[in-house]
Tab-separated table of C-alpha atoms in Angstrom:
chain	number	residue	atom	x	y	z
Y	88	UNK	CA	87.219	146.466	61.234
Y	89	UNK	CA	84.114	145.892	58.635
Y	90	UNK	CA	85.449	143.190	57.107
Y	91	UNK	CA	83.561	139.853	56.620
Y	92	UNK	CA	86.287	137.216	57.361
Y	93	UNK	CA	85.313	133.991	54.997
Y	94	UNK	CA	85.486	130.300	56.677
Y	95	UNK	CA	85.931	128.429	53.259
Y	96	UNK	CA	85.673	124.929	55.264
Y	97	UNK	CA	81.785	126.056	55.586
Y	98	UNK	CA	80.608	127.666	52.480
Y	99	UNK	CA	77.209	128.153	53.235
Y	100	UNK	CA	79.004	131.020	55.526
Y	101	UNK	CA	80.088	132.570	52.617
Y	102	UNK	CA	78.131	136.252	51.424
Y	103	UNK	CA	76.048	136.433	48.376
Y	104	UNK	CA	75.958	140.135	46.745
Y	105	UNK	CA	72.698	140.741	45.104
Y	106	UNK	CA	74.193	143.447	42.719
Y	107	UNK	CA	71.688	145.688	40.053
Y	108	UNK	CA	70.225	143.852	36.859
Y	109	UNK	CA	72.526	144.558	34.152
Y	110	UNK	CA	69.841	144.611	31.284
Y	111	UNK	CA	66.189	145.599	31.695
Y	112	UNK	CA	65.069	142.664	29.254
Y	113	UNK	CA	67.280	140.220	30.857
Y	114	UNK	CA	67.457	140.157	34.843
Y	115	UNK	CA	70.515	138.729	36.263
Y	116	UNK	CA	72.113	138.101	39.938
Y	117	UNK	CA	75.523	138.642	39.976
Y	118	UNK	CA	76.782	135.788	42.901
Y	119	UNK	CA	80.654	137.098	44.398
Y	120	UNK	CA	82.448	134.718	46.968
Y	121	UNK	CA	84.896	136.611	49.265
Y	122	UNK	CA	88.240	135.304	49.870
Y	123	UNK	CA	89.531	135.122	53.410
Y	124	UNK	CA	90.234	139.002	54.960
Y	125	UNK	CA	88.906	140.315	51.920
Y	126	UNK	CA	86.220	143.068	52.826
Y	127	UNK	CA	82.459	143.128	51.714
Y	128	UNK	CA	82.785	146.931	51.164
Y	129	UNK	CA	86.013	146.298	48.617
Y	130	UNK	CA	83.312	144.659	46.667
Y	131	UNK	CA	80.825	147.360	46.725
Y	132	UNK	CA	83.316	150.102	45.970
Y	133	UNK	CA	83.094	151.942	49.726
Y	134	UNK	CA	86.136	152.626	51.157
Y	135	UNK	CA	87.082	151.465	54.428
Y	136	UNK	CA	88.799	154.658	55.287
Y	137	UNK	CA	85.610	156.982	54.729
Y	138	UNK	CA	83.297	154.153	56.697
Y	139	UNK	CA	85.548	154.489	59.778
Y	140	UNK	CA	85.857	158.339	59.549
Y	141	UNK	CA	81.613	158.481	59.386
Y	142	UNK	CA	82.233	156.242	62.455
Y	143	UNK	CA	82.162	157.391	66.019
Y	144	UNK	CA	85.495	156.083	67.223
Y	145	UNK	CA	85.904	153.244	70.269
Y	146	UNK	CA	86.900	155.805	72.965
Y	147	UNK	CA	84.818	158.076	72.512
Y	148	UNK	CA	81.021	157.511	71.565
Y	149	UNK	CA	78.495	159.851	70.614
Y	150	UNK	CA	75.923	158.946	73.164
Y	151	UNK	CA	78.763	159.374	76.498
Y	152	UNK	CA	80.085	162.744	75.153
Y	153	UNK	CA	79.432	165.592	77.285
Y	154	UNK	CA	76.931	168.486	76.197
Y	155	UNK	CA	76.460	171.762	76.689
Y	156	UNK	CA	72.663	173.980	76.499
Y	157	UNK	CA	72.100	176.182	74.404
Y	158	UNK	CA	69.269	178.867	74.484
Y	159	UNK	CA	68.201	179.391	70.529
Y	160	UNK	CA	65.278	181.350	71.494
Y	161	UNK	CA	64.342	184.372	73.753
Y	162	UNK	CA	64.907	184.188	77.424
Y	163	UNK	CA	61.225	184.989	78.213
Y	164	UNK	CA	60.689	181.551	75.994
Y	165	UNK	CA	63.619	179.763	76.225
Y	166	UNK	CA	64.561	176.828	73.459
Y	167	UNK	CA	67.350	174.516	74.715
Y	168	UNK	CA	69.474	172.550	72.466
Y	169	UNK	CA	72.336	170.347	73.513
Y	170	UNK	CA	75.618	170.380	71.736
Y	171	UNK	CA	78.920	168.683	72.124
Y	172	UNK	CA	81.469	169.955	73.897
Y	173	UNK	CA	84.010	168.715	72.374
Y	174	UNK	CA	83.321	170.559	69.503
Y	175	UNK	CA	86.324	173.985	68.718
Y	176	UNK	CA	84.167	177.189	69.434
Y	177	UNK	CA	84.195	178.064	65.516
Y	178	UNK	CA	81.983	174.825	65.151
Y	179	UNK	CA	79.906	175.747	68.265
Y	180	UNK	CA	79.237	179.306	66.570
Y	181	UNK	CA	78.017	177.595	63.175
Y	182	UNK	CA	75.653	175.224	64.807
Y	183	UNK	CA	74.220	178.042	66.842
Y	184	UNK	CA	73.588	180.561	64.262
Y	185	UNK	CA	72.143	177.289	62.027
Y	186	UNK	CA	69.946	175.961	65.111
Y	187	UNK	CA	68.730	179.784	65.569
Y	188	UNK	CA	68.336	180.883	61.826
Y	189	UNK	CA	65.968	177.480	61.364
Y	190	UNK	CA	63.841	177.705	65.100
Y	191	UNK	CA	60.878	177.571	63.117
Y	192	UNK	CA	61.628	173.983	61.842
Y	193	UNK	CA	61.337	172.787	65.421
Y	194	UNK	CA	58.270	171.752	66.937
Y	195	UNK	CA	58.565	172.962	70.563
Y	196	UNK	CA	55.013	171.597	71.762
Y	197	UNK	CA	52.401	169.694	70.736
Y	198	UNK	CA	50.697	173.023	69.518
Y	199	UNK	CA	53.788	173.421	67.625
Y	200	UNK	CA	52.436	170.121	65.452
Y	201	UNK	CA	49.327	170.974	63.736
Y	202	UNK	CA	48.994	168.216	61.406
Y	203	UNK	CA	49.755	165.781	64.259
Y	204	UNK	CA	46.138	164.067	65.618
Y	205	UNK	CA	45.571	164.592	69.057
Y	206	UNK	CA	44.412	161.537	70.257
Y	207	UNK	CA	48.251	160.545	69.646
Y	208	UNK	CA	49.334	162.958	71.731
Y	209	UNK	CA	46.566	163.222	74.147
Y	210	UNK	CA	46.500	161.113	77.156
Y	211	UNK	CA	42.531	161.024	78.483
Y	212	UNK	CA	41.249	158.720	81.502
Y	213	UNK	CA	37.645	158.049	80.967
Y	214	UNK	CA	35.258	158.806	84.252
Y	215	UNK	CA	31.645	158.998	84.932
Y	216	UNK	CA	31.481	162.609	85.621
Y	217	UNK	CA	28.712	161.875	88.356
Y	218	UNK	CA	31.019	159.280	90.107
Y	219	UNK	CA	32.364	159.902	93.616
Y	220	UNK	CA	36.324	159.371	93.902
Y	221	UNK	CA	37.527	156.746	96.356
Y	222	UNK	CA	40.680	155.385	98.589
Y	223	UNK	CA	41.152	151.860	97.632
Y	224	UNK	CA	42.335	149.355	100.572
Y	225	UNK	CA	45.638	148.821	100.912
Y	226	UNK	CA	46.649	145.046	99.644
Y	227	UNK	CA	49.649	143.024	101.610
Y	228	UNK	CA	52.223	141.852	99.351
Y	229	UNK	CA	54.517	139.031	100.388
Y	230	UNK	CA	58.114	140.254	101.453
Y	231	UNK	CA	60.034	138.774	98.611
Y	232	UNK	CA	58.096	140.626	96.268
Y	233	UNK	CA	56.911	144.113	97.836
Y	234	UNK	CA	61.099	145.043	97.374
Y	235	UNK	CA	61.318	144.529	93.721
C-alpha cells in the first residue's frame, strides 16, 4: 500500500532519492530509479510491515473510535481525559495511572501557562468607557440570502 508504482513510458514521473553525502570533502547525490511495484521504502531500508502496523488500519480510524472520560484529578476539580475504548482494561489501567502520575505536565487553563503572553490568549473589545450602549436597526436581507 506505500508503494510508488513507476510509469517508465514517462520518466520525468520517476522518484529521485536525495540520500546523505558520502564524504565531507566531496558532496555527492546519490540518483535511484525505481522499477515498476518496487517500493520507495525498500530503498530507504523501512519495512513495509512496521509502516502499516504504525498505521491506523482502513476500518477502523483513530479519529471515529469511540472514547471514554476519564477523571485524572479530584472530583472537587475534575481533569477529563478521553481514551479509547477499544483499548483491553490492562491498557486502560496503564494510561490512567501514566495520565495521573504526570497531571502536572498538563496545562488545564490559561493560568496553568505562565510563560504563555496574554494578549494571545486574551480576547479584549476596545470601548470608550464614557460611551452609551445602543440597539442597532434591524437591516432586511433579501430571501435567497437571509437562509444561508
Amino acid at each position: 500500500p506505500l508503494t510508488y508504482q513507476c510509469d517508465n513510458e514517462d520518466p520525468s514521473s520517476l522518484p529521485l532519492l536525495y540520500l546523505d553525502m558520502i564524504e565531507e570533502d566531496s558532496p555527492s547525490i546519490n540518483v535511484i530509479e525505481c522499477q515498476d511495484g518496487d517500493s520507495i521504502l525498500t530503498y530507504l531500508g523501512v519495512d513495509d510491515s512496521y509502516i502499516q502496523r504504525a498505521l491506523p488500519s482502513k476500518t477502523q480510524t483513530m479519529l471515529n473510535e469511540s472514547t471514554i472520560e476519564i477523571n485524572i484529578h479530584t472530583e472537587e476539580d475534575p481533569h477529563v481525559v478521553k481514551i479509547g475504548q477499544s483499548l483491553n482494561t490492562s491498557e486502560q489501567a496503564t494510561f490512567t495511572t501514566f495520565l495521573r502520575t504526570r497531571n502536572q505536565a498538563f496545562a488545564w487553563s490559561y493560568a496553568d501557562m505562565p510563560g504563555i503572553d496574554p494578549t494571545i490568549a486574551v480576547h479584549n473589545i476596545t470601548l470608550k468607557p464614557d460611551s452609551k450602549p445602543f440597539k442597532q436597526k434591524l437591516r432586511k436581507m433579501h430571501p435567497r440570502i437571509a437562509l444561508l
